[in-house]
Structures are given as structure tokens and as C-alpha cells.
Coordinates of C-alpha atoms and ligand atoms in Angstrom, one line a residue:
X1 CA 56.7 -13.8 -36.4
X2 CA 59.5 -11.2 -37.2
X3 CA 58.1 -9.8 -33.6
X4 CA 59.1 -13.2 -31.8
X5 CA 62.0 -14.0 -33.6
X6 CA 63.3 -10.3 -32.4
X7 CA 61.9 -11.5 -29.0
X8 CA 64.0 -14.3 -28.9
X9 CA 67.3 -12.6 -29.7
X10 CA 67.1 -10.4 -26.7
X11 CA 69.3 -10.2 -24.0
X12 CA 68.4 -11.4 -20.3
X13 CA 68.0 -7.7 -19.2
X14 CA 66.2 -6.2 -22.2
X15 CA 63.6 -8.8 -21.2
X16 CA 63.4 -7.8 -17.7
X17 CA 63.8 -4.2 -19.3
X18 CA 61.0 -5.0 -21.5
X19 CA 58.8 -6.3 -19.2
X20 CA 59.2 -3.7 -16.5
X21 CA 57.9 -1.0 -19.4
X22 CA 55.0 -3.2 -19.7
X23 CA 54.0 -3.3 -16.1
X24 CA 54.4 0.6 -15.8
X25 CA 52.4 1.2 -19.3
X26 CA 49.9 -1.1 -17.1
X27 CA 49.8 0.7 -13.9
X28 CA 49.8 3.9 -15.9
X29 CA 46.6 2.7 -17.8
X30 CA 45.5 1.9 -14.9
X31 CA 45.7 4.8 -13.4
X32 CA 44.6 7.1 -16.0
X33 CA 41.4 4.8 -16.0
X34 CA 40.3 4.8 -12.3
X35 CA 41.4 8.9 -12.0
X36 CA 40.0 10.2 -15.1
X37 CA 37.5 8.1 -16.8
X38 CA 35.7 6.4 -14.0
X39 CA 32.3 6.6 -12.5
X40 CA 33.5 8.6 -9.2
X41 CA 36.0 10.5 -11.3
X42 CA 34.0 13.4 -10.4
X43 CA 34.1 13.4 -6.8
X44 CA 36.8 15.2 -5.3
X45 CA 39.6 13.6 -3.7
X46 CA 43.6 13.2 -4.0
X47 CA 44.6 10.7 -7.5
X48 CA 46.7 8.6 -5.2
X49 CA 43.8 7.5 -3.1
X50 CA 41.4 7.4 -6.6
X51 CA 44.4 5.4 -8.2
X52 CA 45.3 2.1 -6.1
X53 CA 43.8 1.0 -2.4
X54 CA 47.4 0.4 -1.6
X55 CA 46.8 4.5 -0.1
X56 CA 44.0 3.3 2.0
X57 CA 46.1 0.5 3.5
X58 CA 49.3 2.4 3.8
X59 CA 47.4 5.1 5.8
X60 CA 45.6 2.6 8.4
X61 CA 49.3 0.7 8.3
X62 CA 51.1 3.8 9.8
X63 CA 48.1 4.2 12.0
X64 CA 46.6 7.7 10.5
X65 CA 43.7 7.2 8.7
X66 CA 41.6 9.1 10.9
X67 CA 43.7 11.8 11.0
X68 CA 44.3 11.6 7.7
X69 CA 40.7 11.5 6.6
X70 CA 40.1 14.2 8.7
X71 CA 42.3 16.1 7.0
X72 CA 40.7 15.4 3.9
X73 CA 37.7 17.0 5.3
X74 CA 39.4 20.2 5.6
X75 CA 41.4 20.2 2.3
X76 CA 38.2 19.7 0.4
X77 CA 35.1 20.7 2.7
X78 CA 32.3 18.7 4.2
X79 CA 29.5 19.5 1.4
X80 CA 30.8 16.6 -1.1
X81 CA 31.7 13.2 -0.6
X82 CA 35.8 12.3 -0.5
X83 CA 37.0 9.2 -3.0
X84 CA 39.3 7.9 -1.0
X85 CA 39.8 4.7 -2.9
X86 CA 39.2 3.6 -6.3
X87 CA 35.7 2.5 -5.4
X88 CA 34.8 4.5 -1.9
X89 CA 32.9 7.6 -0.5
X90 CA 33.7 9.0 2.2
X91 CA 30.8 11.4 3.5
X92 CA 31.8 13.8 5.9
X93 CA 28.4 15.4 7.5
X94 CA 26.0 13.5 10.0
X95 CA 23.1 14.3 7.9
X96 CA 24.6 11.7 5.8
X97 CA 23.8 8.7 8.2
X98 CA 20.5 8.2 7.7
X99 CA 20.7 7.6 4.2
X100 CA 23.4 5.6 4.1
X101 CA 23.0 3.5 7.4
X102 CA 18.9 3.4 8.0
X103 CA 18.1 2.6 3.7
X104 CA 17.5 -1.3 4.1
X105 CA 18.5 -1.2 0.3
X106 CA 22.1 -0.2 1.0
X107 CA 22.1 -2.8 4.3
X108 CA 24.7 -4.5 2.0
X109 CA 28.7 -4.8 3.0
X110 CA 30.9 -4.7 0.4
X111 CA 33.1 -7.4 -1.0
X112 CA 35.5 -6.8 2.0
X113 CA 37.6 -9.8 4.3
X114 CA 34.2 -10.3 5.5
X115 CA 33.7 -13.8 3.9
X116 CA 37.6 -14.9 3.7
X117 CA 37.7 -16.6 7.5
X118 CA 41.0 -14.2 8.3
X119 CA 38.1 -12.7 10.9
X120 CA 37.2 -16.2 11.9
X121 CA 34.9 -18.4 11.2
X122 CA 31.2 -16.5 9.9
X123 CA 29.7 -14.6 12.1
X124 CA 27.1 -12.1 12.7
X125 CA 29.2 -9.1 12.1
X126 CA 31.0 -10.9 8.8
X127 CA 27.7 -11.4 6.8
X128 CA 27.8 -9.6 3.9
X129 CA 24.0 -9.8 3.0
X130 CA 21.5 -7.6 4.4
X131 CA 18.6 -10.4 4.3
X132 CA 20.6 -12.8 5.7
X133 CA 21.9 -10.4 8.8
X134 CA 18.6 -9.5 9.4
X135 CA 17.4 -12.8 10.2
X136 CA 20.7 -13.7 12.3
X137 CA 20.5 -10.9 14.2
X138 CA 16.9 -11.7 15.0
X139 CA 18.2 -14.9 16.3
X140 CA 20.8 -13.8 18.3
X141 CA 19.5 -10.5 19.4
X142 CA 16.6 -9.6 21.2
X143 CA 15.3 -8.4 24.8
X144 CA 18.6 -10.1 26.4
X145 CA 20.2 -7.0 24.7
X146 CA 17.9 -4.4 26.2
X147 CA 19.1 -2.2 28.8
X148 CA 15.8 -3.4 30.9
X149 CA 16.9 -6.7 30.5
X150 CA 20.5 -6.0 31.7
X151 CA 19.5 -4.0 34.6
X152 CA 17.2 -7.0 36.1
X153 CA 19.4 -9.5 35.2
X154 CA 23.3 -8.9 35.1
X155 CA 23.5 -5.2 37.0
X156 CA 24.1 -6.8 40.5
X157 CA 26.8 -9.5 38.6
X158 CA 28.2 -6.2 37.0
X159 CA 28.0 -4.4 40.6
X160 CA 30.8 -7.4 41.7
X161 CA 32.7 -7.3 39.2
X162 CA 33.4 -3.2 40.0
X163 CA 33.6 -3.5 43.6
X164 CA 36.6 -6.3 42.8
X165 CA 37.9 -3.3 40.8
X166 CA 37.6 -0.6 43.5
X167 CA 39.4 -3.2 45.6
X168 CA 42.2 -3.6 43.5
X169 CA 42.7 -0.1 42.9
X170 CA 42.4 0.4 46.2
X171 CA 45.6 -2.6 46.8
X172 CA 47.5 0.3 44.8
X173 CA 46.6 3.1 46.2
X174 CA 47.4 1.6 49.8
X175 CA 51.0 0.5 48.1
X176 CA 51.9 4.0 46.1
X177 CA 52.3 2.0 43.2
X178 CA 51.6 3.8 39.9
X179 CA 48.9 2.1 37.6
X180 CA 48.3 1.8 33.8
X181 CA 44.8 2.7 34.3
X182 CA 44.4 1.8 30.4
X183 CA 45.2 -1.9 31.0
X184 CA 43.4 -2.0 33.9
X185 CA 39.9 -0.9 32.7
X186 CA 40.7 -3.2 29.8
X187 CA 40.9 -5.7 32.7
X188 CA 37.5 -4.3 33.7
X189 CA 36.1 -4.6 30.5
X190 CA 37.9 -8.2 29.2
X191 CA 35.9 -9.8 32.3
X192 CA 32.7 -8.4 32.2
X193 CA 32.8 -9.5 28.4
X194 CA 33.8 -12.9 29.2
X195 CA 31.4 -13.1 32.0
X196 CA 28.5 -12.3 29.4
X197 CA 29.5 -14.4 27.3
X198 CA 30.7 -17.7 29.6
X199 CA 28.7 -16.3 32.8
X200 CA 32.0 -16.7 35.1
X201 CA 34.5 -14.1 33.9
X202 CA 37.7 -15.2 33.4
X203 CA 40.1 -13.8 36.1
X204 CA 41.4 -10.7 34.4
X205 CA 40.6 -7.7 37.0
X206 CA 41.5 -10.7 40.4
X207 CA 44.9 -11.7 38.8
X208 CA 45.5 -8.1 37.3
X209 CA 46.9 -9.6 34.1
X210 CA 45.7 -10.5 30.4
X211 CA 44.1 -13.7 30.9
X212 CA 45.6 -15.7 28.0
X213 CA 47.2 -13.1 26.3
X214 CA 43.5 -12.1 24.7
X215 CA 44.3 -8.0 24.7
X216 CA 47.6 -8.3 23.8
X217 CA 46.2 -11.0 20.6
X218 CA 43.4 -8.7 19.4
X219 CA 45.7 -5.5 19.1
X220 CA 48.7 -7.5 17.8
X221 CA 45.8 -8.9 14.4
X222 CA 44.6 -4.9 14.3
X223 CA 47.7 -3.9 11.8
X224 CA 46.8 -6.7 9.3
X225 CA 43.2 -6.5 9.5
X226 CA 43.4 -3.1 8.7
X227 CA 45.7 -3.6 6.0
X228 CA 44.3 -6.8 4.2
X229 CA 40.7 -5.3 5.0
X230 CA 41.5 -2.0 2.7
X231 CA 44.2 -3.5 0.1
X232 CA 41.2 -5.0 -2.5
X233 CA 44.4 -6.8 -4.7
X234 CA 44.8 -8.8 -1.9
X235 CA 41.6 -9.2 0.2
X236 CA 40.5 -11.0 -3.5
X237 CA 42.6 -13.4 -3.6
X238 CA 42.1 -14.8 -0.5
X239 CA 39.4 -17.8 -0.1
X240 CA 35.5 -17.1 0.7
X241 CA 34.0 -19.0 2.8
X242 CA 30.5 -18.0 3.0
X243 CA 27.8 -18.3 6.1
X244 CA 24.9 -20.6 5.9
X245 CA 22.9 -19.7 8.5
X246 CA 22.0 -23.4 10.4
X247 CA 19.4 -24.1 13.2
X248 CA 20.6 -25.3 15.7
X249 CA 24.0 -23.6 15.3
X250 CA 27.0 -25.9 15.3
X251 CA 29.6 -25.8 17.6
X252 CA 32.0 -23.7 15.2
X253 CA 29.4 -21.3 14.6
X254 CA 28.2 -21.2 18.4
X255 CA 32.1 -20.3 19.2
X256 CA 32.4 -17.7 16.2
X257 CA 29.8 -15.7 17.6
X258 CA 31.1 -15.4 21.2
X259 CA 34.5 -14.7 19.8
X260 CA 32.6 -12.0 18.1
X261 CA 31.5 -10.5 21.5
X262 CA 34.3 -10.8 23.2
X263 CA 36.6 -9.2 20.3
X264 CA 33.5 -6.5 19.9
X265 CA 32.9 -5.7 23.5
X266 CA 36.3 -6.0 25.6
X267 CA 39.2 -3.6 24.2
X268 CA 36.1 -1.1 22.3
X269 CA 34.6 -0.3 26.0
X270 CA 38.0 -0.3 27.7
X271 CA 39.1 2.4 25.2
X272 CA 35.9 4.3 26.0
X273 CA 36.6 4.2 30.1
X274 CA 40.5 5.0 29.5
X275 CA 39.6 8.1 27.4
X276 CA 37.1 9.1 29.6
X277 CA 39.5 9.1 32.7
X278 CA 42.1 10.6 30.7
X279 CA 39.7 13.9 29.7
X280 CA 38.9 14.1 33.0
X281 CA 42.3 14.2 34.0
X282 CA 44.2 15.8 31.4
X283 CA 41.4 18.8 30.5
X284 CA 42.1 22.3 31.6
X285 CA 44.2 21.3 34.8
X286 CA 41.5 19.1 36.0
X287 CA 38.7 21.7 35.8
X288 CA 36.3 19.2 34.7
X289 CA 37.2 16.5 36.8
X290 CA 36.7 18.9 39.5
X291 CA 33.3 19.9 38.0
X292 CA 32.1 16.0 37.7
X293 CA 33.5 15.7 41.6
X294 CA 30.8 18.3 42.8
X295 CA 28.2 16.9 41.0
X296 CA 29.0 13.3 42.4
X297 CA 29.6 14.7 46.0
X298 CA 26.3 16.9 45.9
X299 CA 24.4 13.5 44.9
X300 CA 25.9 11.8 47.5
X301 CA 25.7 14.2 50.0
X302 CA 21.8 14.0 49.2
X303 CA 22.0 10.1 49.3
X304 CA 21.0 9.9 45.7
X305 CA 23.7 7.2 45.4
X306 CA 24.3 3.3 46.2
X307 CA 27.6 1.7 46.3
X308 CA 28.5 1.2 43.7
X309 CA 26.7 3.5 41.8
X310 CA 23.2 2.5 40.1
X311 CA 23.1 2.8 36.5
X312 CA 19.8 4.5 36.8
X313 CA 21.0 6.4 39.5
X314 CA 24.0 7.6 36.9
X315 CA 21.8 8.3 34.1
X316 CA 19.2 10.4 36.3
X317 CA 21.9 12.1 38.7
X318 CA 25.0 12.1 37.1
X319 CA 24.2 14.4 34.3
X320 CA 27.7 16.3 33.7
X321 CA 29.4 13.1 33.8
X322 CA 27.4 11.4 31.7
X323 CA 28.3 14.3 29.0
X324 CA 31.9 13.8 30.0
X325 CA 31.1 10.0 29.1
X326 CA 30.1 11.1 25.9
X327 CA 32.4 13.6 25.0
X328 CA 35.2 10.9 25.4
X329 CA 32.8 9.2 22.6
X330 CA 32.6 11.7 20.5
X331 CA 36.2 12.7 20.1
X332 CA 37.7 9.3 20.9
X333 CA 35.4 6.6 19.3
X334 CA 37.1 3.2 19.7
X335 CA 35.6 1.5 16.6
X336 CA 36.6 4.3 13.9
X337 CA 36.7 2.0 11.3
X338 CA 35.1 2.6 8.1
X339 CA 31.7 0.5 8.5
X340 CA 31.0 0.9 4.4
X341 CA 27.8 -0.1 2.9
X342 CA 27.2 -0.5 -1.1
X343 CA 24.5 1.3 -2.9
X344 CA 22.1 -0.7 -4.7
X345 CA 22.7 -2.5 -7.7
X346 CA 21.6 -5.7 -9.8
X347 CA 18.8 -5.2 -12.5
X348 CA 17.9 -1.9 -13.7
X349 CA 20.1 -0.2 -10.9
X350 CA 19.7 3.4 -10.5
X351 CA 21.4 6.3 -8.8
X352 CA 21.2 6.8 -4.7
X353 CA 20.7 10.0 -3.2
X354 CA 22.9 10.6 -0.2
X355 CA 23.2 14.0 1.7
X356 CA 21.7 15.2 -1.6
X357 CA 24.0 13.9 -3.9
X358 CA 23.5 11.1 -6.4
X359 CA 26.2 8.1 -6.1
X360 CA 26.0 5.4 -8.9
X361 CA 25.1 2.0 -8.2
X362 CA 27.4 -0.3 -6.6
X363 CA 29.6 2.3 -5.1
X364 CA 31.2 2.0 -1.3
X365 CA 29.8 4.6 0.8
X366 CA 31.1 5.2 4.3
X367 CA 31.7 7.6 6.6
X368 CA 33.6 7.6 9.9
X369 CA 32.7 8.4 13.5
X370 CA 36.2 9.9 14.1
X371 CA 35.3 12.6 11.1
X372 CA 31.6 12.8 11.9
X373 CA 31.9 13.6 15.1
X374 CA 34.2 16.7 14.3
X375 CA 31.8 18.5 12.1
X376 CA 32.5 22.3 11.9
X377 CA 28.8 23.0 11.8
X378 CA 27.2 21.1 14.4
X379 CA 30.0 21.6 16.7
X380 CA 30.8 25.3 15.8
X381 CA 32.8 26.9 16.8
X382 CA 35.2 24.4 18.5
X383 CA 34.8 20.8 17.0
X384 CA 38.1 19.3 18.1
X385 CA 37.7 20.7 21.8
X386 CA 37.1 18.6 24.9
X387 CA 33.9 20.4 26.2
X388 CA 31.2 18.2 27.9
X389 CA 29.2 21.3 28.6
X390 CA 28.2 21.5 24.7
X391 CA 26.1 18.8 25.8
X392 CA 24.0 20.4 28.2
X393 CA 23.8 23.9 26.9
X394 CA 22.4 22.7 23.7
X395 CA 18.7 23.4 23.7
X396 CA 15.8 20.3 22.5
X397 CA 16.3 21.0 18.6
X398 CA 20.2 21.0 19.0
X399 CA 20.7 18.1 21.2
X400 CA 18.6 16.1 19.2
X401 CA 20.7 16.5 16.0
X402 CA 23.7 15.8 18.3
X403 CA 22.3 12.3 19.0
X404 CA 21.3 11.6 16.3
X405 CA 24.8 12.1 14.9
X406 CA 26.7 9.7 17.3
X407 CA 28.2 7.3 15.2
X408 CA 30.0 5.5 17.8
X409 CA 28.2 2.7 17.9
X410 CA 27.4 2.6 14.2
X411 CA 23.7 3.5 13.0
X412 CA 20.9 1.4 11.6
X413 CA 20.2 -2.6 11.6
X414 CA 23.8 -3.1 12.2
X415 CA 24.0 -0.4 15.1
X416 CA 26.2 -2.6 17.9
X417 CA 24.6 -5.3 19.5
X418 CA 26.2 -4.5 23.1
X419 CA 25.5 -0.7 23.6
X420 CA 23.8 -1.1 26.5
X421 CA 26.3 -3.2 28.0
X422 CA 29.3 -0.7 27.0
X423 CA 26.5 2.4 28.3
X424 CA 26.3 0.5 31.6
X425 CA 29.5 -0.2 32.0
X426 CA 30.9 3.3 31.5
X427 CA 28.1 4.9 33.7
X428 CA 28.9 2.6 36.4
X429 CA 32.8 2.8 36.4
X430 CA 33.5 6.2 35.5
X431 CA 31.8 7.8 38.3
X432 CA 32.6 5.1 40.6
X433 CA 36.5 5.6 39.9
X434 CA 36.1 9.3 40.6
X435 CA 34.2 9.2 43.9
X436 CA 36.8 6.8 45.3
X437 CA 40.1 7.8 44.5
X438 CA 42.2 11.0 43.7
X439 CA 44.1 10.6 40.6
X440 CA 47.7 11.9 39.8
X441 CA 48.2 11.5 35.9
X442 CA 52.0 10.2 35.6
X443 CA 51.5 10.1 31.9
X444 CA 48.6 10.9 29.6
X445 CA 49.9 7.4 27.4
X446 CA 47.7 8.0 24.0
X447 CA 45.1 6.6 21.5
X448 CA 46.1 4.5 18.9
X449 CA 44.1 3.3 16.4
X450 CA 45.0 0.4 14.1
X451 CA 43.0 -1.2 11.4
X452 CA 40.2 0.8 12.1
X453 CA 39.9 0.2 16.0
X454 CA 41.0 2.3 18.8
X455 CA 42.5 1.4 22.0
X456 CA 45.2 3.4 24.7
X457 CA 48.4 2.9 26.0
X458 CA 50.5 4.4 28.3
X459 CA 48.1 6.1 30.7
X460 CA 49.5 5.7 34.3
X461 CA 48.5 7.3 37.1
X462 CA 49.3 7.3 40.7
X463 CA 45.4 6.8 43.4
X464 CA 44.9 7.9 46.7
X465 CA 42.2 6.7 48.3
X466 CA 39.6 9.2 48.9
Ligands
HEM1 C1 32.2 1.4 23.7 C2 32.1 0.2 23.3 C3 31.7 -0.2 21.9 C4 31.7 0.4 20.7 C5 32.3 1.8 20.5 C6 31.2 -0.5 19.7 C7 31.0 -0.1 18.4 C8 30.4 -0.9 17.4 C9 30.1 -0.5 16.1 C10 30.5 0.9 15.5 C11 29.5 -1.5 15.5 C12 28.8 -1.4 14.1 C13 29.6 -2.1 13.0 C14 29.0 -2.1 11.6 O1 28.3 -1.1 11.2 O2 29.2 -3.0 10.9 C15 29.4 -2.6 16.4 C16 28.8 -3.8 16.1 C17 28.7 -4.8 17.1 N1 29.0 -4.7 18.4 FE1 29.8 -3.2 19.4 N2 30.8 -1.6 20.3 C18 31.0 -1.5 21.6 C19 30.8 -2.5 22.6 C20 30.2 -3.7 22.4 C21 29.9 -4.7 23.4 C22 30.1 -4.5 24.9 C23 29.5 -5.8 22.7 C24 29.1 -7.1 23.3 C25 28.0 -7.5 23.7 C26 29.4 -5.5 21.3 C27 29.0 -6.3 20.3 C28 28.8 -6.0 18.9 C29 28.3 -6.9 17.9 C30 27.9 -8.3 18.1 C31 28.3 -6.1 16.7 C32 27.8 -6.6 15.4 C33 26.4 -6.3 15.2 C34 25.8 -6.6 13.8 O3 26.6 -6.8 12.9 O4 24.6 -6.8 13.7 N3 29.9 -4.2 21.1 N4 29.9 -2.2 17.6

């Protein structure tokens, strides 16, 4: 009583005085709590990023959360998982994949924007539950995915669509005019996407523009998905809106998924091309574009190779570009998001071994392609350098661990639905691009990633018809 009646006398800014010590004596708690006395208080990792996901969002806000993880890594090594937010592990090495991505027990997302509609209406890629993805994705994937499939039925619809390119490319060569070869590969990409999915494509690559502003609208969300997706304060607040898997699908849902593909498939592939073009261009005064040149012009010169290139033809002929292909991958993944996955929980939950370390129940375990793919081991002794040759020098045992620790396209029963389609499309292009035209690089431009996805600006270059 004595208490309220002091209350009562105090001034306006005692009170606000007062209150603010209360808040900080909170967040303080708060902190102490989730950096000392918490489950993954053990793992290493800095007590900002243990203390509030506000670090997390910040980071992918100023666009450096791969970089920053990455540093991470190398502050405090790759043989222990990173808490790099109050409830997430980040594992570093490959060998930590299979247990995270392939264990149908941990096929679980966690409480994420996944269910709140800011990504849209539910989709395949939004539900949360591993039963329930499994039988949507047997719904909507299948053989039509498969690369046989692709080849019989959509390679010659493909072959159009990069002959249109060549000739457009070829419209500014024959002018001098220099070219943002990132937006025009996005171009590429947008229609061949839209194609799929509405079997006309829409017009980007004839009109050499962004039909309806749909690349500029994806990368302008990227900020606040990133954001909202890693700030769990906010991401809770917002409402659910769980799928219920209906058959037939309705409209809604029919639309939700095709926005899925288009968003998954156009700017994700276009970044793949762009970096491509831009190793081959910017690496070691064009040594390895040189190198991928007499490869291409040996094939031809042996008449190994329709116009425009086969995809089969690529894969069985084409064998240093295809490792310049996935070198770009490898060092410049477009989706380097952080794809997490919960450990089991729910009655009698018990500990989960990952890369040989036991992680409670319930915990967020991720890693990242951009980190992955940079491990000191496998890639000893230069990780960070642009070398396609590590691809082919690596004997049976070697390149097999190298596959197998692509994360590029994710891992497991959510690996991406349209590899094959991305594969294609970057076997077809790239080579295609180099056999035609000689490239000047005005700018190299750069990668960006926001909210977890990767795209380029600024790469121009100047063709010549070859
Ligand atoms: C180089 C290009 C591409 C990259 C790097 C890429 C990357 C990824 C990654 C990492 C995932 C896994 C996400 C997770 O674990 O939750 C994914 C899922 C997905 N991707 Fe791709 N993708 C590419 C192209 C495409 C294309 C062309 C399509 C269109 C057909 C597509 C459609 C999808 C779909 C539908 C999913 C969700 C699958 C599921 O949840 O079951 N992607 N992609």
C-alpha cells in the first residue's frame, strides 16, 4: 500500500525513469538467462548473437550474414557448432548435412514466417511439417521434374528461348552497346520460369525489360523477409495461417504454388549464369575463360556440338565448363539462406547427434551453403579461390565427398524441386554465350545477398560477335 501510495506521488519523469530501470533489469535478465543458463549456453558463439535475434536480423539487414558467418567459422573453428541466435546452430562442416538434412525426424521447419502469409499464401516450400511436405511434394513433384522428362519434353522449348537470347545479344553486339549481362540472364531466366510455369513465357528476353516489374518486386521484399524471417519478437506476432492440404487444389493454392516457382526458379538461376560469366571473365586475366574457349572450340571443331548446345552434349563434352558452372555454385550460391530444421522433440524427447555432437531437443540446426562450401579441409589449401580445376583433379573418393557436400540446392526431401531445370539451363547458356561472343568486362558489378538470397548487379560488359 505504502509502495503505491509512494508510486503515486512520483513525478512524470521518475515514472518514465522508473520504468526505463525496469525494462533494462528485464533485458538484462534476459540476457543473463539465454547467455549463461540456457540449454546451448555451451556452444560457442558471440553473447550478442546468444542474447537477442535482433543480431541475426541486423546482420542479413546490412546484407552480411554470410560473410559474417563465415567469419564466425574462423574466429571459432569448424569442429563445433556456432549459436548464432538464442535458439540456433550453425554447423560449419559438410559432414554435417546428412544428419541434419537426410534424418526424416528432423524434416521439421521451425516456427519461422513460414505460416504467417507475408511469403504468400501456403505453399510447398512454407509447410512447416515434415508429414505434410511429404505428401505435397508427392503431389506436385514427380517425373515432370526429372531431367529425362525435361530433356524429351521442354529442351527444344528451352533451345528457343536461347537462340532469342543469342539474337539479342547479338542486336548489341552489332550496335557497340554495353550490356548488364546480370539483367539480361535474369531475362533469360524470368522467361524460361514463366514459360514452365504458364507454358508461353512472358516477354522478358523479346522486350529486354522486367516484364511487370517481377525482378525488381522479388529483390525489393528480400530486405524484409530477411529481417522479419530472423527477428523471432516479431515473426510471433504476426498471424498463422496454416496449410490444409485440399484435392483438387483451389485456385488460391493453384496460384501460390506457381508464385513459388517463379520466385524459386527466376532470380536463383539468373544469379548462377551471372556469376558464372563473371568467373570466367574476371579470373586470372581471363585464363579460364580462355581454357573453357579450347575446350568448346576443340568439341566443335570435332562436330560434337548442335546449335545451340545439347544439354547432353554439355554434360558429356563440356567437362571444364561444367566445373566452371560449379565453381560459380560453390562460391556464389544464390539461395544462402539459412534452410534450418528442428531436432526432434514432443514426448520423451532425447538428444540428436549431429557431426558427432549431441544437440537437445527442439533446437534450430542449420548450416549454410555460403560457409559449407568454404571448408578449409575439403578444399585445402585454397577454399575461397576460384579454381574449377579442383573439380577435375580430385580423384573418385575426393570428388565424391565434394558432391556430396554441395549445398546449393539444399539436401534431403526438401532438396529444390527445379535443379534440373536451373542444371539445364546453366549447361545450355553458359557455353552457348562463350562460343558466340567475345566479352569485354566494363564492370565486374557484384553479388548481393539479402534476406538470405543472392542475386548481381552491375555486371556490364561490352560483345563482339565471334
Ligand atoms: C540455381 C538455381 C536454384 C537454386 C540455387 C535453388 C536453391 C534451392 C534451395 C537451396 C532449396 C531448398 C530450400 C529448403 O531447404 O527449404 C530450394 C527449394 C525449392 N526450389 Fe530451388 N533453386 C534453384 C532453382 C529452382 C528452379 C528453376 C525452380 C523451379 C522449378 C525451383 C523450385 C524450388 C521449389 C519449388 C523448392 C521448394 C521445394 C520443397 O520445399 O520441397 N528452384 N531451391
Amino acid at each position: 500500500m505504502t509502495v503505491l501510495m509512494a508510486l503515486r506521488d512520483l513525478s512524470w519523469y521518475h515514472t518514465l525513469g522508473l520504468l526505463l530501470v525496469g525494462l533494462v533489469s528485464a533485458a538484462a535478465v534476459r540476457t543473463v538467462r539465454r547467455v549463461y543458463l540456457h540449454p546451448l549456453s555451451k556452444f560457442p558463439g558471440p553473447w550478442y548473437a546468444a542474447a537477442t535475434s535482433l543480431t541475426s536480423a541486423f546482420v542479413s539487414w546490412r546484407r552480411v550474414e554470410s560473410e559474417w558467418l563465415l567469419g564466425l567459422t574462423k574466429k571459432y573453428g569448424t569442429d563445433t557448432p556456432i549459436r548464432i541466435t538464442p535458439s540456433m546452430l550453425l554447423f560449419p562442416r559438410p559432414s554435417a548435412l546428412k544428419d541434419i538434412y537426410w534424418d526424416p525426424a528432423c524434416n521439421f521447419k521451425p516456427e519461422s514466417l513460414y505460416e504467417t502469409g507475408v511469403l504468400g499464401p501456403p505453399q510447398l516450400f512454407t509447410t512447416r511439417d515434415g508429414e505434410a511436405h511429404r505428401r505435397l511434394r508427392k503431389a506436385l513433384g514427380g517425373t515432370q521434374w526429372s531431367i529425362g522428362y525435361l530433356k524429351k519434353n521442354w529442351e527444344s522449348r528451352i533451345d528457343d528461348q536461347v537462340r532469342l537470347f543469342v539474337d539479342k545479344m547479338t542486336e548489341f553486339a552489332e550496335r557497340k552497346e554495353a550490356v548488364m549481362l546480370c539483367d539480361k540472364v535474369a531475362e533469360f531466366a524470368a522467361d524460361i520460369m514463366t514459360m514452365v510455369s504458364f507454358t508461353e513465357p512472358w516477354g522478358f528476353v523479346k522486350n529486354s525489360r522486367d516484364e511487370r516489374g517481377l525482378l525488381a518486386e522479388w529483390r525489393s521484399g528480400l530486405d524484409f523477409f530477411g529481417v522479419a524471417g530472423r527477428w523471432q519478437t516479431f515473426r510471433r506476432h504476426l498471424p498463422r495461417r496454416p496449410l490444409r492440404v485440399r484435392r483438387p487444389p483451389r485456385p488460391l493454392e493453384k496460384r501460390a504454388h506457381i508464385t513459388l516457382l517463379i520466385q524459386a526458379g527466376a532470380d536463383t538461376t539468373a544469379t548462377a549464369l551471372g556469376c558464372t560469366l563473371r568467373y570466367l571473365l574476371a579470373t586470372d586475366g581471363g585464363r579460364v575463360l580462355a581454357q573453357a574457349r579450347a575446350e568448346l572450340d576443340r568439341a566443335e571443331y570435332e562436330g560434337k556440338l548442335s546449335d545451340p548446345i545439347a544439354y547432353e552434349e554439355a554434360r558429356r563434352h563440356l567437362p571444364y565448363l561444367g566445373a566452371c558452372i560449379k565453381e560459380a555454385l560453390r562460391l556464389a550460391p544464390p539461395a544462402t539462406n539459412l534452410f534450418a530444421r528442428l531436432t526432434p522433440s514432443g514426448r520423451n524427447p532425447k538428444a540428436k547427434l549431429i557431426d558427432g555432437v549431441l544437440v537437445p531437443p527442439g533446437t534450430e540446426v542449420t548450416t549454410i551453403s555460403y560457409v559449407v562450401h568454404r571448408d578449409p579441409e575439403l578444399y585445402a589449401p585454397d577454399p575461397e579461390t576460384y579454381r574449377p580445376e579442383r573439380w577435375l583433379e580430385a580423384g573418385d573418393k575426393k570428388a565424391g565427398e565434394m558432391e556430396a557436400a554441395q549445398f546449393g540446392f539444399g539436401a534431403g526431401p526438401r532438396q529444390c524441386l527445379g535443379k534440373e531445370i536451373a542444371n539445364m539451363e546453366l549447361w545450355k547458356v553458359v557455353p552457348q554465350v562463350v562460343r558466340r561472343f567475345d566479352m569485354e568486362m566494363l564492370a565486374a558489378g557484384e553479388y548481393v545477398v539479402a534476406g538470405g538470397v543472392a542475386y548481381n548487379q552491375g555486371f556490364k560488359v561490352r560483345l563482339t560477335r565471334r
